[in-house]
Every structure is written in structure tokens, then in C-alpha cells.
mmCIF file of C-alpha atoms in Angstrom:
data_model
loop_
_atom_site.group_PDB
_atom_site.id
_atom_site.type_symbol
_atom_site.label_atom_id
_atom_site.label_comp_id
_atom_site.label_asym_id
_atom_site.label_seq_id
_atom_site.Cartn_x
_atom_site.Cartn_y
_atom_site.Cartn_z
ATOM 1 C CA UNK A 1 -91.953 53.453 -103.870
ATOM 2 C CA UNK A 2 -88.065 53.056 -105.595
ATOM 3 C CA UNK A 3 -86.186 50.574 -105.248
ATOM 4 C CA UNK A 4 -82.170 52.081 -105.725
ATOM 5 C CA UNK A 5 -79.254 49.920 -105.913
ATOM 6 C CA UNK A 6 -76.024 51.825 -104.327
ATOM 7 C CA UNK A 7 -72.887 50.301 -105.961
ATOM 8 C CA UNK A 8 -69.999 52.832 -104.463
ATOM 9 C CA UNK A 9 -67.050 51.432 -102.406
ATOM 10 C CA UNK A 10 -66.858 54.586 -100.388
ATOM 11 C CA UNK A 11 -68.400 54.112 -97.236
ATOM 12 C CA UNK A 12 -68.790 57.655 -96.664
ATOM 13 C CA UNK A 13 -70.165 58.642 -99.857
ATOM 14 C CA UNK A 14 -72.929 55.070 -99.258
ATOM 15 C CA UNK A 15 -73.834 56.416 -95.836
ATOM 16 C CA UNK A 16 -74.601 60.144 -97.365
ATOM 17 C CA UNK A 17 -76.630 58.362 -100.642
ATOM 18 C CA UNK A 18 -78.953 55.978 -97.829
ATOM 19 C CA UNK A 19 -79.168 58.991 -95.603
ATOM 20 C CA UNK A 20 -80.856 61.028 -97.887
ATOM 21 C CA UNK A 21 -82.829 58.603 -100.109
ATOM 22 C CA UNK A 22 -84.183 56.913 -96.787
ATOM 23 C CA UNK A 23 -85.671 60.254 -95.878
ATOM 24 C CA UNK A 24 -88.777 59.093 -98.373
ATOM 25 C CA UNK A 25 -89.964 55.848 -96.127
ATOM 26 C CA UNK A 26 -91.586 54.331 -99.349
ATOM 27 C CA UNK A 27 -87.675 53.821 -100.955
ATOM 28 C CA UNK A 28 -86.578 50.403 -100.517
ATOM 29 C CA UNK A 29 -82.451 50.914 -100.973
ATOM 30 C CA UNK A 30 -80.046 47.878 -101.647
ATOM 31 C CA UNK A 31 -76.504 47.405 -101.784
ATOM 32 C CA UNK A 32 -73.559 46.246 -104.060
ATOM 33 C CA UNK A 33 -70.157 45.967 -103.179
ATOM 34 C CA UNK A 34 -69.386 44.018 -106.636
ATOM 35 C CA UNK A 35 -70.381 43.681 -110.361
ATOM 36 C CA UNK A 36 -71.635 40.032 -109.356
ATOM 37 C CA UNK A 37 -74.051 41.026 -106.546
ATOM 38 C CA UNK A 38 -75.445 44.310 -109.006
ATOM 39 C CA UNK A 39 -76.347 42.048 -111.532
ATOM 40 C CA UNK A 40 -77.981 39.555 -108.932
ATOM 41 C CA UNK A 41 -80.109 42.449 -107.830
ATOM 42 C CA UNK A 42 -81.041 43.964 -111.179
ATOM 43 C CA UNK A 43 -82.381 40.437 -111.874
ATOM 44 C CA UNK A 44 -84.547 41.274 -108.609
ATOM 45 C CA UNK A 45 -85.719 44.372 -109.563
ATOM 46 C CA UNK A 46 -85.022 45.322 -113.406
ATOM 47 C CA UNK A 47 -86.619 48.737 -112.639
ATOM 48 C CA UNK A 48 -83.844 49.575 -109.973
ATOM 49 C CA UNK A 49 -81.833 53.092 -109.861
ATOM 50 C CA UNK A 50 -78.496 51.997 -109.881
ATOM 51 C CA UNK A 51 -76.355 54.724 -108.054
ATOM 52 C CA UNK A 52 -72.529 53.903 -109.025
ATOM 53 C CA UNK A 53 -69.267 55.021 -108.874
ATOM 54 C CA UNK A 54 -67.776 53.605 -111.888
ATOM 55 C CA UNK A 55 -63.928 54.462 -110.729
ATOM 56 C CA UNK A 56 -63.983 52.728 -107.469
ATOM 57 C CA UNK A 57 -66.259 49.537 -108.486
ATOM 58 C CA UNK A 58 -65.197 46.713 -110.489
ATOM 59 C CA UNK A 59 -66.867 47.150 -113.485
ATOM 60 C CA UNK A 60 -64.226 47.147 -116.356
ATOM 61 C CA UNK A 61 -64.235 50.027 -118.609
ATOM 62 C CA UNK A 62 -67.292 51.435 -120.036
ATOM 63 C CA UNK A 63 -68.189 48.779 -122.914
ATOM 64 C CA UNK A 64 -68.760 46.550 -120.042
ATOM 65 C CA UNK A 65 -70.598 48.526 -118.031
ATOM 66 C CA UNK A 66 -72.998 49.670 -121.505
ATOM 67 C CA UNK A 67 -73.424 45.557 -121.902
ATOM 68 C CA UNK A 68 -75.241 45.623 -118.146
ATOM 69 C CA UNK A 69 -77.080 48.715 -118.815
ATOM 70 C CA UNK A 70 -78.687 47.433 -121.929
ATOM 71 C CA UNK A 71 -79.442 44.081 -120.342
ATOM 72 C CA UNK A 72 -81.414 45.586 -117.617
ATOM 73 C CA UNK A 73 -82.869 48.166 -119.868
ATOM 74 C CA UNK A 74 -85.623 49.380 -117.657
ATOM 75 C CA UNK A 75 -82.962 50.327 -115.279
ATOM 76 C CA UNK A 76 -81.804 53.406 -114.517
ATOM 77 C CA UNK A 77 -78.429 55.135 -113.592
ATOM 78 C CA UNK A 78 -76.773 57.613 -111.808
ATOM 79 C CA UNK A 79 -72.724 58.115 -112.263
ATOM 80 C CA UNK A 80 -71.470 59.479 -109.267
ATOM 81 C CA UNK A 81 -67.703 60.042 -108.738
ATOM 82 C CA UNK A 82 -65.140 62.133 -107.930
ATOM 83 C CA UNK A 83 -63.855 62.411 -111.532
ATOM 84 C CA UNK A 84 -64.847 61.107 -114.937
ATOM 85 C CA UNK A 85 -63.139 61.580 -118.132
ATOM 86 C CA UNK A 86 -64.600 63.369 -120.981
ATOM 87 C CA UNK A 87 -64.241 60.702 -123.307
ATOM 88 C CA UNK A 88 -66.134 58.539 -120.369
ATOM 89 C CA UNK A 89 -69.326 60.858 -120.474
ATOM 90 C CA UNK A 90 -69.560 61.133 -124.278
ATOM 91 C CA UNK A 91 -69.433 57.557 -124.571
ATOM 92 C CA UNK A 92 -72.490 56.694 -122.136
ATOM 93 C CA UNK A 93 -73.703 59.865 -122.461
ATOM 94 C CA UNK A 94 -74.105 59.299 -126.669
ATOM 95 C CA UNK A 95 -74.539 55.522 -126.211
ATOM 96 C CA UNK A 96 -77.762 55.134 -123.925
ATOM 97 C CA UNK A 97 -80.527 57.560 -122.428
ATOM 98 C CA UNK A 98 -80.488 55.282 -118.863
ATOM 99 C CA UNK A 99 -77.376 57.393 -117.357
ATOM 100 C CA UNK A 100 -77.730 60.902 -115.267
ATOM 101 C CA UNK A 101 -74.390 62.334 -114.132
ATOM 102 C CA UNK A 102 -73.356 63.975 -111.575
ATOM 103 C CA UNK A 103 -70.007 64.917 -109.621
ATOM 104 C CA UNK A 104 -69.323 64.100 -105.960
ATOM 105 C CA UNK A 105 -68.584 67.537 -105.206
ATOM 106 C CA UNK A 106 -71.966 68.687 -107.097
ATOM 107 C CA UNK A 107 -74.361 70.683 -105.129
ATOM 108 C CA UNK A 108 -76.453 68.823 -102.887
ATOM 109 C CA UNK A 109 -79.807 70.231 -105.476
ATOM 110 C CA UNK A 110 -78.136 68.201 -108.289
ATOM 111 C CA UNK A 111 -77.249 64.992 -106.190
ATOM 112 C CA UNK A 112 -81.306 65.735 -105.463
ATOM 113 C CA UNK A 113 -82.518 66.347 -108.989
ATOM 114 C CA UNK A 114 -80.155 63.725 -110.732
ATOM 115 C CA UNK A 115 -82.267 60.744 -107.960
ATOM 116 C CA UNK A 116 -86.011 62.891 -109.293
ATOM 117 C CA UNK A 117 -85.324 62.298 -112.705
ATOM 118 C CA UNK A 118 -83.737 58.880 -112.274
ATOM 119 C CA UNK A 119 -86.536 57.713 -110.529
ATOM 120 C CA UNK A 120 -88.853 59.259 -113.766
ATOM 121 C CA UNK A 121 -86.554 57.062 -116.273
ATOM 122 C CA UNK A 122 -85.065 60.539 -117.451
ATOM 123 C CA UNK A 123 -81.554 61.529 -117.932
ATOM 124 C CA UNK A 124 -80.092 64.432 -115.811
ATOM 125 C CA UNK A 125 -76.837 65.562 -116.422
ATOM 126 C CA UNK A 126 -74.863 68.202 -113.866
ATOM 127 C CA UNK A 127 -73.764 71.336 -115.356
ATOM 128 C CA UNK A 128 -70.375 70.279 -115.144
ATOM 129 C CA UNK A 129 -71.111 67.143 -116.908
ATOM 130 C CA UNK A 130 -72.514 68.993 -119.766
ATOM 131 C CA UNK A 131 -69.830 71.822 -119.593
ATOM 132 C CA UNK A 132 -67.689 69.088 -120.097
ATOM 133 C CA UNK A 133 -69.049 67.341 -122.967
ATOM 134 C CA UNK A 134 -69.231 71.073 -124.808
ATOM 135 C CA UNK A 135 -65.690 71.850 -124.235
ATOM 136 C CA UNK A 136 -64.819 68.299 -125.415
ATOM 137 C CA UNK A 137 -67.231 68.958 -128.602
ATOM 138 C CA UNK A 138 -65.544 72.831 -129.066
ATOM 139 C CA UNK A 139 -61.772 70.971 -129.145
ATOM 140 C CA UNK A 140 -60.333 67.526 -130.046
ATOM 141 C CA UNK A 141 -57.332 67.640 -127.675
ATOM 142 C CA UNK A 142 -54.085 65.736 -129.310
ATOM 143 C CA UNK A 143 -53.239 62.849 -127.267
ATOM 144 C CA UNK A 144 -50.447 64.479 -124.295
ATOM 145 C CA UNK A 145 -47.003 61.624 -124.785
ATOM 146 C CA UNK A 146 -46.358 59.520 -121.505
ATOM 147 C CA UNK A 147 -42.809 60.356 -119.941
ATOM 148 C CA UNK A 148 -40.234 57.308 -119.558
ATOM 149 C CA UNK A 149 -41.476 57.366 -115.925
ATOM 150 C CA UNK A 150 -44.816 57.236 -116.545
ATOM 151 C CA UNK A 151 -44.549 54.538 -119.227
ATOM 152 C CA UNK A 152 -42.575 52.557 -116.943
ATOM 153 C CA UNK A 153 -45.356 52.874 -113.912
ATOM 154 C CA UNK A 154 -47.920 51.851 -116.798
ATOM 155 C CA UNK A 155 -45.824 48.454 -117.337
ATOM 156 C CA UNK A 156 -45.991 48.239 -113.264
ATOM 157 C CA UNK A 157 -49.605 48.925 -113.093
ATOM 158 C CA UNK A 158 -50.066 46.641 -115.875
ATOM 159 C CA UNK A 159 -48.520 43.489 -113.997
ATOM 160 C CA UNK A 160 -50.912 44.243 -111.395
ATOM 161 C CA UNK A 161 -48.106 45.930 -108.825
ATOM 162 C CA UNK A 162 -49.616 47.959 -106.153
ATOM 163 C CA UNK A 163 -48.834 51.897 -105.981
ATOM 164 C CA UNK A 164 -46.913 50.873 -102.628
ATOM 165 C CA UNK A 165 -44.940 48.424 -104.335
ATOM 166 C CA UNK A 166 -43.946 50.918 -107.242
ATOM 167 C CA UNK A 167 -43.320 53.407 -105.171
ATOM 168 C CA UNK A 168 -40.389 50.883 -103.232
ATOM 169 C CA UNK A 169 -39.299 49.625 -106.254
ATOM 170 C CA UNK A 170 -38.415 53.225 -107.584
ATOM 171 C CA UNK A 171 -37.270 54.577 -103.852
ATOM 172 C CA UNK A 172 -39.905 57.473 -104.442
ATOM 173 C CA UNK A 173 -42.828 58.094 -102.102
ATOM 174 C CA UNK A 174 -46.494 56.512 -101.939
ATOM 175 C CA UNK A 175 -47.355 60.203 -102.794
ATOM 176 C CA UNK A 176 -44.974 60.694 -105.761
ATOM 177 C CA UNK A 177 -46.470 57.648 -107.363
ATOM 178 C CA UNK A 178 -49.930 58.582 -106.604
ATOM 179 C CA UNK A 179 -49.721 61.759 -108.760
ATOM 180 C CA UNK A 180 -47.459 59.885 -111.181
ATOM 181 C CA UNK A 181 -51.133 57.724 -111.533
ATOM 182 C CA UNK A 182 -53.317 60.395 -111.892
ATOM 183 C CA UNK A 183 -51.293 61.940 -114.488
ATOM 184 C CA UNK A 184 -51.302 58.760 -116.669
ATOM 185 C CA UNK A 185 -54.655 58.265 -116.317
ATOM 186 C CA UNK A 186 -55.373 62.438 -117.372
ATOM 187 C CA UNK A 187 -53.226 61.773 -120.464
ATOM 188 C CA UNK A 188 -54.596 58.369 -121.279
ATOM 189 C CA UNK A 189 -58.194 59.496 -120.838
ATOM 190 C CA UNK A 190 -59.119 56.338 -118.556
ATOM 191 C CA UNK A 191 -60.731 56.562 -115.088
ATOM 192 C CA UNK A 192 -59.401 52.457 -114.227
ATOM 193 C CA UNK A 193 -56.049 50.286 -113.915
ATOM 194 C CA UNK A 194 -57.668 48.231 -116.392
ATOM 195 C CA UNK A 195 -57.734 50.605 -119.341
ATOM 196 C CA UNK A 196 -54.400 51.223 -118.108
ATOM 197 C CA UNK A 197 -53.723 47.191 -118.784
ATOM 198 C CA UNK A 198 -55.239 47.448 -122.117
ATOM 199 C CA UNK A 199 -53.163 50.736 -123.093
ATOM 200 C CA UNK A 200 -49.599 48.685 -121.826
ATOM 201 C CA UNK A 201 -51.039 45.761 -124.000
ATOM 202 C CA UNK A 202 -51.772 47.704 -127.439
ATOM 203 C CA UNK A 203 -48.889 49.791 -126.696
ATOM 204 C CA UNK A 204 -46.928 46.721 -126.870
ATOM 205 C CA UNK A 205 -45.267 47.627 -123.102
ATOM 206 C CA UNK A 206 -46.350 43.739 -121.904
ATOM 207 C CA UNK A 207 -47.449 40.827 -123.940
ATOM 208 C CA UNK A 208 -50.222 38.212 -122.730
ATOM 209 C CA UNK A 209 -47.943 36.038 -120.682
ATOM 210 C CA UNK A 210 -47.035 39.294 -118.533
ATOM 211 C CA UNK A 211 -51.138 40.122 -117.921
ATOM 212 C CA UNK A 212 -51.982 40.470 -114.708
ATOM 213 C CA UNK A 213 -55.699 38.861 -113.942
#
């Protein structure tokens, strides 16, 4: 029998995970829609495959998320998203043998082989994860300069504005502000608003008393 935890806000992507782990009748599968009620469970079942989406749950950045893993360290994990940085999947990647990754848009026989080896307590990694990883390894990209746009959506994001508030605030589209987002966070190498915060804060674009909580 496993017992898997799914942690992934995406109610499409939760249906397809329970779908095909509850083709074995001997999985027991549990859910968590928030870092409070994942950590309740792993207290339940320390053994647990945790299947997450780090970029959609509210797990902080990835020292945060290494502090769980290592508390529950007979747990295993599977990172699934839609996109992960590179700097993201070195750091777990180097930092603890608990996390497999794989891609959202990964073939269905590495969504399958990623739960197997999960299940063993041992690492899989997609080929794209480790394609990524080696090109990351082959070249140390210089960090790309944020725009006076961008750094002024960072400041926006940072006081905890909304993308549809931006966007009227600026008189652009939901759209325009949307790929104004996903640029930042390509240039920052972060995958959440909150590493966004802490960039605005080190960066000196807000002080404390503008931190949004």
C-alpha cells in the first residue's frame, strides 16, 4: 500500500494525479490545499509521497520547503509543475535525495516512473529536469537587468497588488501584465511573488513598513 499526499491547487492536474494513482486499490491518497494541512498529514504518515506543485502552493521559496522535507525525512517527493527554474532544481536537486522531478507536460511514462521510484524512496528526475541542470552546469548565465517597467511591477507585486490591479493602475491589459510577470520572474530566476518580495526588499525598491504580509 502508499499512502501519497497531493498538494497542487490545480484541480485539473489533482483529478488526473488521483485518477491514476487510484488505479492501484491498495494506495490510500490524501489531500492538501495548504502548507498547514501538509504538515498535519506528514505528522500522520511520515512515509507519505508528497506530490506538489511548488509554484501554485504556499510554500515560500525553496529554503522553506528543504526545512519540511528534512523534518519528515522518510518522506518522499515529487515536483510537479508547469515550470521550475534552474536555479530551483539545482538547489533541491543538490540539497536532498527525497525530490523526483518532473514537468506537467512530461510524458505520461515519466509522471508513471517519477510515482515507482517515489514510492521506492529513490529520486527520479525527467529528462528535461536533468537537461536542465546540464545546461545550467555547461553556462553561468549573467543576471538579464529588469526594465523601468518591470522594476516598477516588482514594487507593485511587492505591496501585495494583484496583476488586475497593476494592470488598471498602468491602463495596460490583464494580459500585458501577465507576461510583464513572467518575464520578471525568467530574469529573477524565482518561480513565486514572494522571492519577488524579497528581490524588491534587497534591491532596496520597498523598505519593511511597505511589506506586504
Amino acid at each position: 500500500m502508499g499512502q501519497f499526499i497531493i498538494a497542487d491547487n490545480q484541480e485539473l492536474t489533482r483529478f488526473a494525479l488521483e485518477s491514476l494513482l487510484q488505479k492501484d486499490e491498495a494506495n490510500v491518497v490524501y489531500r492538501a490545499f495548504d502548507k498547514a494541512r501538509l504538515v498535519e498529514l506528514l505528522k500522520e504518515h511520515e512515509s507519505a509521497v508528497v506530490l506538489l506543485d511548488y509554484t501554485l502552493f504556499d510554500i515560500a521559496d525553496e529554503e522553506q520547503l528543504l526545512i519540511i522535507a528534512e523534518r519528515f525525512s522518510a518522506s518522499s517527493w515529487v515536483l510537479i509543475s508547469d515550470e521550475l527554474t534552474p536555479q530551483f532544481i539545482r538547489r533541491v536537486v543538490y540539497s536532498s535525495h527525497q525530490f523526483s522531478v518532473v514537468f506537467k507536460d512530461s510524458p505520461m511514462s515519466e509522471v508513471r516512473e517519477a510515482l515507482n521510484a517515489a514510492s521506492r524512496h529513490t529520486r527520479y528526475l525527467s529528462q528535461r529536469a536533468l537537461e536542465t541542470i546540464i545546461t545550467q552546469q555547461q553556462e553561468e548565465e549573467m543576471p538579464s537587468i529588469l526594465t523601468s517597467t518591470e522594476m516598477e511591477i516588482v514594487k507593485a507585486i511587492a505591496q501585495g497588488k494583484t496583476t488586475k490591479e497593476i494592470a488598471a493602475e498602468r491602463f495596460s491589459s490583464v494580459h500585458t501584465i501577465t507576461t510583464h510577470r513572467k518575464n520578471i520572474f525568467r530574469k529573477l530566476n524565482v518561480n513565486t511573488a514572494h522571492e519577488v518580495v524579497k528581490y524588491a526588499l534587497r534591491a532596496g525598491l520597498i523598505d519593511s513598513s511597505e511589506f506586504y504580509i
